[in-house]
Amino acid sequence: MLLFWVPALFVVAPEALAAPYADEIGLGPAALGLLMCAMPVGHIAAEMYAGAVLAPRIRSRIVLPVAAAGLLPLLVYGFRPGMVLTLVALVLAGVGAAYIIGLDRWFVDAVPEELRGRAMTLLTAGLMTVQGIGMALAGLAAEFLPVHRVVAGFGAIGVVCTLLLVREVSGTARATAPADGRRTEVRDGADQHMTSG
């Protein structure tokens, strides 16, 4: 669950602060609209590609590296980029959501069937909660710091937190893997994984 929640806490900063950032760099309402839709476009495209083109095993393998790199594009905000570079960064941050397709499979495999309904409810409620908290914290930080620094800071802190989480999850996966390297179980062509959190 933490792999769903932690990146989501930080990735909302550019959307929460899109209007003040557009004002900070002198963009109008049309450009603001583009900034608002750039990340969802990247997100939808990445999930459609991962779901339709990548094999289940590949989707599973990209979870940790893509989760770790997903917030890196937000660091570009530290340079107070103009509209084009900002759009590219936002689309790339949206593409970082491609790891969710593989993570969904891990989640389903890790939760007993009789508990899946409750687990999904908890996952969704937690996701909405952390996104709201992330937006509130970004807005609060922007009261004291320039918007571009807030978004870059959220990206940097998010990368560090996600890397720590990825390290923990990958360590747990290695510790629970069979000594002879065989897969513990195969479902839908993907390796069985254990997640912490």
PDB file of C-alpha atoms in Angstrom:
ATOM      1  CA  MET A   1       0.000   0.000   0.000  1.00  0.00           C
ATOM      2  CA  LEU A   2       2.832   2.391   0.748  1.00  0.00           C
ATOM      3  CA  LEU A   3       4.074   2.060  -2.829  1.00  0.00           C
ATOM      4  CA  PHE A   4       0.689   3.377  -3.938  1.00  0.00           C
ATOM      5  CA  TRP A   5       0.487   6.096  -1.305  1.00  0.00           C
ATOM      6  CA  VAL A   6       3.978   7.580  -0.940  1.00  0.00           C
ATOM      7  CA  PRO A   7       4.537   8.720  -4.560  1.00  0.00           C
ATOM      8  CA  ALA A   8       0.922   9.973  -4.678  1.00  0.00           C
ATOM      9  CA  LEU A   9       1.565  12.232  -1.688  1.00  0.00           C
ATOM     10  CA  PHE A  10       4.261  14.127  -3.599  1.00  0.00           C
ATOM     11  CA  VAL A  11       3.185  13.938  -7.246  1.00  0.00           C
ATOM     12  CA  VAL A  12       0.121  16.122  -6.625  1.00  0.00           C
ATOM     13  CA  ALA A  13       2.205  19.235  -5.902  1.00  0.00           C
ATOM     14  CA  PRO A  14       2.418  20.549  -9.490  1.00  0.00           C
ATOM     15  CA  GLU A  15      -1.329  20.127 -10.000  1.00  0.00           C
ATOM     16  CA  ALA A  16      -2.142  21.750  -6.667  1.00  0.00           C
ATOM     17  CA  LEU A  17       0.086  24.707  -7.543  1.00  0.00           C
ATOM     18  CA  ALA A  18      -0.534  24.882 -11.294  1.00  0.00           C
ATOM     19  CA  ALA A  19      -2.409  28.198 -11.143  1.00  0.00           C
ATOM     20  CA  PRO A  20       0.141  30.055  -8.986  1.00  0.00           C
ATOM     21  CA  TYR A  21       2.989  28.580 -11.043  1.00  0.00           C
ATOM     22  CA  ALA A  22       1.392  29.729 -14.289  1.00  0.00           C
ATOM     23  CA  ASP A  23       1.061  33.177 -12.723  1.00  0.00           C
ATOM     24  CA  GLU A  24       4.676  33.053 -11.518  1.00  0.00           C
ATOM     25  CA  ILE A  25       6.015  32.486 -15.040  1.00  0.00           C
ATOM     26  CA  GLY A  26       3.480  34.730 -16.751  1.00  0.00           C
ATOM     27  CA  LEU A  27       1.198  32.208 -18.464  1.00  0.00           C
ATOM     28  CA  GLY A  28      -2.457  32.776 -19.291  1.00  0.00           C
ATOM     29  CA  PRO A  29      -5.568  30.630 -18.786  1.00  0.00           C
ATOM     30  CA  ALA A  30      -5.066  28.517 -21.937  1.00  0.00           C
ATOM     31  CA  ALA A  31      -1.526  27.599 -20.890  1.00  0.00           C
ATOM     32  CA  LEU A  32      -2.791  26.815 -17.393  1.00  0.00           C
ATOM     33  CA  GLY A  33      -5.260  24.372 -18.937  1.00  0.00           C
ATOM     34  CA  LEU A  34      -2.393  22.625 -20.723  1.00  0.00           C
ATOM     35  CA  LEU A  35      -0.421  22.408 -17.485  1.00  0.00           C
ATOM     36  CA  MET A  36      -3.429  20.880 -15.746  1.00  0.00           C
ATOM     37  CA  CYS A  37      -3.930  18.157 -18.351  1.00  0.00           C
ATOM     38  CA  ALA A  38      -0.278  17.259 -19.068  1.00  0.00           C
ATOM     39  CA  MET A  39       0.219  14.854 -16.161  1.00  0.00           C
ATOM     40  CA  PRO A  40      -3.100  13.002 -16.659  1.00  0.00           C
ATOM     41  CA  VAL A  41      -2.258  12.591 -20.369  1.00  0.00           C
ATOM     42  CA  GLY A  42       1.080  10.977 -19.486  1.00  0.00           C
ATOM     43  CA  HIS A  43      -0.571   8.841 -16.817  1.00  0.00           C
ATOM     44  CA  ILE A  44      -3.327   7.516 -19.086  1.00  0.00           C
ATOM     45  CA  ALA A  45      -0.939   6.869 -21.988  1.00  0.00           C
ATOM     46  CA  ALA A  46       1.510   4.981 -19.745  1.00  0.00           C
ATOM     47  CA  GLU A  47      -1.157   2.813 -18.151  1.00  0.00           C
ATOM     48  CA  MET A  48      -2.732   1.999 -21.518  1.00  0.00           C
ATOM     49  CA  TYR A  49       0.660   1.076 -22.973  1.00  0.00           C
ATOM     50  CA  ALA A  50       1.708  -1.011 -19.967  1.00  0.00           C
ATOM     51  CA  GLY A  51      -1.631  -2.775 -19.811  1.00  0.00           C
ATOM     52  CA  ALA A  52      -1.916  -3.511 -23.533  1.00  0.00           C
ATOM     53  CA  VAL A  53       1.667  -4.034 -24.690  1.00  0.00           C
ATOM     54  CA  LEU A  54       3.822  -5.214 -21.791  1.00  0.00           C
ATOM     55  CA  ALA A  55       3.694  -8.834 -20.692  1.00  0.00           C
ATOM     56  CA  PRO A  56       2.667  -9.441 -17.058  1.00  0.00           C
ATOM     57  CA  ARG A  57       6.215 -10.429 -16.115  1.00  0.00           C
ATOM     58  CA  ILE A  58       7.622  -7.184 -17.559  1.00  0.00           C
ATOM     59  CA  ARG A  59       4.929  -5.119 -15.799  1.00  0.00           C
ATOM     60  CA  SER A  60       6.000  -6.765 -12.575  1.00  0.00           C
ATOM     61  CA  ARG A  61       9.696  -6.129 -13.196  1.00  0.00           C
ATOM     62  CA  ILE A  62       9.293  -2.399 -13.879  1.00  0.00           C
ATOM     63  CA  VAL A  63       7.405  -1.651 -10.641  1.00  0.00           C
ATOM     64  CA  LEU A  64      10.372  -0.756  -8.446  1.00  0.00           C
ATOM     65  CA  PRO A  65      12.589   1.101 -10.966  1.00  0.00           C
ATOM     66  CA  VAL A  66       9.718   3.134 -12.421  1.00  0.00           C
ATOM     67  CA  ALA A  67       8.337   3.939  -8.967  1.00  0.00           C
ATOM     68  CA  ALA A  68      11.808   5.114  -7.920  1.00  0.00           C
ATOM     69  CA  ALA A  69      12.224   7.350 -10.992  1.00  0.00           C
ATOM     70  CA  GLY A  70       8.657   8.602 -11.310  1.00  0.00           C
ATOM     71  CA  LEU A  71       9.121  11.827  -9.340  1.00  0.00           C
ATOM     72  CA  LEU A  72      12.475  12.819 -10.865  1.00  0.00           C
ATOM     73  CA  PRO A  73      10.901  15.022 -13.589  1.00  0.00           C
ATOM     74  CA  LEU A  74       9.567  17.349 -10.883  1.00  0.00           C
ATOM     75  CA  LEU A  75      13.149  18.387 -10.079  1.00  0.00           C
ATOM     76  CA  VAL A  76      13.096  20.424 -13.299  1.00  0.00           C
ATOM     77  CA  TYR A  77      10.887  22.926 -11.472  1.00  0.00           C
ATOM     78  CA  GLY A  78      13.955  23.975  -9.486  1.00  0.00           C
ATOM     79  CA  PHE A  79      15.141  25.820 -12.605  1.00  0.00           C
ATOM     80  CA  ARG A  80      11.799  27.647 -12.967  1.00  0.00           C
ATOM     81  CA  PRO A  81      11.217  26.307 -16.473  1.00  0.00           C
ATOM     82  CA  GLY A  82       8.974  27.861 -19.070  1.00  0.00           C
ATOM     83  CA  MET A  83       5.857  26.311 -20.458  1.00  0.00           C
ATOM     84  CA  VAL A  84       7.359  23.755 -22.882  1.00  0.00           C
ATOM     85  CA  LEU A  85       9.832  22.218 -20.430  1.00  0.00           C
ATOM     86  CA  THR A  86       7.192  22.225 -17.701  1.00  0.00           C
ATOM     87  CA  LEU A  87       4.772  20.352 -19.963  1.00  0.00           C
ATOM     88  CA  VAL A  88       7.448  17.769 -20.768  1.00  0.00           C
ATOM     89  CA  ALA A  89       8.234  17.308 -17.057  1.00  0.00           C
ATOM     90  CA  LEU A  90       4.553  16.892 -16.204  1.00  0.00           C
ATOM     91  CA  VAL A  91       3.934  14.348 -18.977  1.00  0.00           C
ATOM     92  CA  LEU A  92       6.992  12.372 -17.836  1.00  0.00           C
ATOM     93  CA  ALA A  93       5.805  12.491 -14.215  1.00  0.00           C
ATOM     94  CA  GLY A  94       2.480  11.108 -15.453  1.00  0.00           C
ATOM     95  CA  VAL A  95       4.278   8.366 -17.376  1.00  0.00           C
ATOM     96  CA  GLY A  96       5.870   7.391 -14.062  1.00  0.00           C
ATOM     97  CA  ALA A  97       2.489   5.957 -13.088  1.00  0.00           C
ATOM     98  CA  ALA A  98       3.151   2.981 -15.386  1.00  0.00           C
ATOM     99  CA  TYR A  99       4.388   1.057 -12.346  1.00  0.00           C
ATOM    100  CA  ILE A 100       0.851   0.958 -10.931  1.00  0.00           C
ATOM    101  CA  ILE A 101      -0.274  -1.735 -13.389  1.00  0.00           C
ATOM    102  CA  GLY A 102       2.321  -4.186 -12.052  1.00  0.00           C
ATOM    103  CA  LEU A 103       1.756  -3.056  -8.485  1.00  0.00           C
ATOM    104  CA  ASP A 104      -1.969  -3.785  -8.825  1.00  0.00           C
ATOM    105  CA  ARG A 105      -1.072  -7.417  -9.552  1.00  0.00           C
ATOM    106  CA  TRP A 106       1.230  -7.570  -6.519  1.00  0.00           C
ATOM    107  CA  PHE A 107      -1.548  -6.179  -4.364  1.00  0.00           C
ATOM    108  CA  VAL A 108      -4.133  -8.677  -5.601  1.00  0.00           C
ATOM    109  CA  ASP A 109      -1.705 -11.562  -5.131  1.00  0.00           C
ATOM    110  CA  ALA A 110      -0.723 -10.448  -1.631  1.00  0.00           C
ATOM    111  CA  VAL A 111      -4.263 -10.082  -0.246  1.00  0.00           C
ATOM    112  CA  PRO A 112      -6.385 -13.173   0.514  1.00  0.00           C
ATOM    113  CA  GLU A 113      -9.450 -13.294  -1.712  1.00  0.00           C
ATOM    114  CA  GLU A 114     -11.896 -12.947   1.182  1.00  0.00           C
ATOM    115  CA  LEU A 115     -10.212  -9.695   2.279  1.00  0.00           C
ATOM    116  CA  ARG A 116      -9.803  -8.043  -1.132  1.00  0.00           C
ATOM    117  CA  GLY A 117     -12.933  -5.909  -0.940  1.00  0.00           C
ATOM    118  CA  ARG A 118     -11.872  -4.395   2.382  1.00  0.00           C
ATOM    119  CA  ALA A 119      -8.271  -4.050   1.246  1.00  0.00           C
ATOM    120  CA  MET A 120      -9.300  -2.212  -1.934  1.00  0.00           C
ATOM    121  CA  THR A 121     -11.506   0.119   0.099  1.00  0.00           C
ATOM    122  CA  LEU A 122      -8.609   0.886   2.427  1.00  0.00           C
ATOM    123  CA  LEU A 123      -6.250   1.390  -0.517  1.00  0.00           C
ATOM    124  CA  THR A 124      -8.609   3.805  -2.281  1.00  0.00           C
ATOM    125  CA  ALA A 125      -9.496   5.740   0.869  1.00  0.00           C
ATOM    126  CA  GLY A 126      -5.833   6.038   1.760  1.00  0.00           C
ATOM    127  CA  LEU A 127      -4.942   7.191  -1.740  1.00  0.00           C
ATOM    128  CA  MET A 128      -7.560   9.950  -1.706  1.00  0.00           C
ATOM    129  CA  THR A 129      -6.458  10.981   1.781  1.00  0.00           C
ATOM    130  CA  VAL A 130      -2.747  11.241   0.992  1.00  0.00           C
ATOM    131  CA  GLN A 131      -3.468  13.168  -2.212  1.00  0.00           C
ATOM    132  CA  GLY A 132      -5.526  15.662  -0.234  1.00  0.00           C
ATOM    133  CA  ILE A 133      -2.792  15.946   2.388  1.00  0.00           C
ATOM    134  CA  GLY A 134      -0.180  16.444  -0.343  1.00  0.00           C
ATOM    135  CA  MET A 135      -2.183  19.256  -1.931  1.00  0.00           C
ATOM    136  CA  ALA A 136      -2.726  20.941   1.438  1.00  0.00           C
ATOM    137  CA  LEU A 137       0.978  20.699   2.327  1.00  0.00           C
ATOM    138  CA  ALA A 138       1.995  22.060  -1.080  1.00  0.00           C
ATOM    139  CA  GLY A 139      -0.364  24.994  -0.669  1.00  0.00           C
ATOM    140  CA  LEU A 140       0.926  25.664   2.834  1.00  0.00           C
ATOM    141  CA  ALA A 141       4.555  25.545   1.692  1.00  0.00           C
ATOM    142  CA  ALA A 142       3.765  27.923  -1.178  1.00  0.00           C
ATOM    143  CA  GLU A 143       2.675  30.516   1.377  1.00  0.00           C
ATOM    144  CA  PHE A 144       6.313  30.806   2.448  1.00  0.00           C
ATOM    145  CA  LEU A 145       8.381  29.727  -0.565  1.00  0.00           C
ATOM    146  CA  PRO A 146       8.307  30.355  -4.334  1.00  0.00           C
ATOM    147  CA  VAL A 147       6.060  27.868  -6.109  1.00  0.00           C
ATOM    148  CA  HIS A 148       8.811  26.433  -8.314  1.00  0.00           C
ATOM    149  CA  ARG A 149      10.910  25.620  -5.245  1.00  0.00           C
ATOM    150  CA  VAL A 150       7.975  23.967  -3.513  1.00  0.00           C
ATOM    151  CA  VAL A 151       7.302  21.641  -6.464  1.00  0.00           C
ATOM    152  CA  ALA A 152      11.013  20.824  -6.848  1.00  0.00           C
ATOM    153  CA  GLY A 153      11.251  20.217  -3.099  1.00  0.00           C
ATOM    154  CA  PHE A 154       8.260  17.874  -3.191  1.00  0.00           C
ATOM    155  CA  GLY A 155       9.946  16.031  -6.056  1.00  0.00           C
ATOM    156  CA  ALA A 156      13.248  15.713  -4.201  1.00  0.00           C
ATOM    157  CA  ILE A 157      11.710  14.607  -0.897  1.00  0.00           C
ATOM    158  CA  GLY A 158       9.391  12.246  -2.764  1.00  0.00           C
ATOM    159  CA  VAL A 159      12.301  10.640  -4.627  1.00  0.00           C
ATOM    160  CA  VAL A 160      14.176  10.047  -1.369  1.00  0.00           C
ATOM    161  CA  CYS A 161      11.115   8.604   0.406  1.00  0.00           C
ATOM    162  CA  THR A 162      10.240   6.389  -2.555  1.00  0.00           C
ATOM    163  CA  LEU A 163      13.830   5.148  -2.873  1.00  0.00           C
ATOM    164  CA  LEU A 164      13.823   4.175   0.804  1.00  0.00           C
ATOM    165  CA  LEU A 165      10.551   2.340   0.306  1.00  0.00           C
ATOM    166  CA  VAL A 166      11.791   0.621  -2.876  1.00  0.00           C
ATOM    167  CA  ARG A 167      14.899  -0.488  -1.009  1.00  0.00           C
ATOM    168  CA  GLU A 168      12.756  -1.965   1.767  1.00  0.00           C
ATOM    169  CA  VAL A 169      10.432  -3.753  -0.655  1.00  0.00           C
ATOM    170  CA  SER A 170      13.272  -5.148  -2.766  1.00  0.00           C
ATOM    171  CA  GLY A 171      15.040  -6.347   0.394  1.00  0.00           C
ATOM    172  CA  THR A 172      11.860  -8.081   1.546  1.00  0.00           C
ATOM    173  CA  ALA A 173      11.409  -9.706  -1.868  1.00  0.00           C
ATOM    174  CA  ARG A 174      14.985 -11.044  -1.799  1.00  0.00           C
ATOM    175  CA  ALA A 175      14.563 -12.326   1.754  1.00  0.00           C
ATOM    176  CA  THR A 176      11.387 -14.232   0.872  1.00  0.00           C
ATOM    177  CA  ALA A 177      12.642 -15.641  -2.452  1.00  0.00           C
ATOM    178  CA  PRO A 178      13.452 -19.382  -2.501  1.00  0.00           C
ATOM    179  CA  ALA A 179      17.136 -20.196  -2.116  1.00  0.00           C
ATOM    180  CA  ASP A 180      17.290 -22.034  -5.447  1.00  0.00           C
ATOM    181  CA  GLY A 181      15.936 -18.984  -7.307  1.00  0.00           C
ATOM    182  CA  ARG A 182      12.678 -20.646  -8.387  1.00  0.00           C
ATOM    183  CA  ARG A 183       9.535 -18.542  -8.452  1.00  0.00           C
ATOM    184  CA  THR A 184       7.265 -19.188  -5.513  1.00  0.00           C
ATOM    185  CA  GLU A 185       4.125 -19.014  -7.642  1.00  0.00           C
ATOM    186  CA  VAL A 186       3.091 -17.979 -11.106  1.00  0.00           C
ATOM    187  CA  ARG A 187      -0.163 -16.175 -11.776  1.00  0.00           C
ATOM    188  CA  ASP A 188      -1.053 -14.564 -15.069  1.00  0.00           C
ATOM    189  CA  GLY A 189       2.528 -15.171 -16.231  1.00  0.00           C
ATOM    190  CA  ALA A 190       4.014 -12.888 -13.546  1.00  0.00           C
ATOM    191  CA  ASP A 191       6.203 -13.674 -10.568  1.00  0.00           C
ATOM    192  CA  GLN A 192       4.563 -13.782  -7.161  1.00  0.00           C
ATOM    193  CA  HIS A 193       5.817 -10.869  -5.073  1.00  0.00           C
ATOM    194  CA  MET A 194       5.543  -9.876  -1.457  1.00  0.00           C
ATOM    195  CA  THR A 195       5.063  -6.242  -0.520  1.00  0.00           C
ATOM    196  CA  SER A 196       5.571  -4.588   2.798  1.00  0.00           C
ATOM    197  CA  GLY A 197       3.154  -2.057   4.186  1.00  0.00           C
TER     198      GLY A 197
END
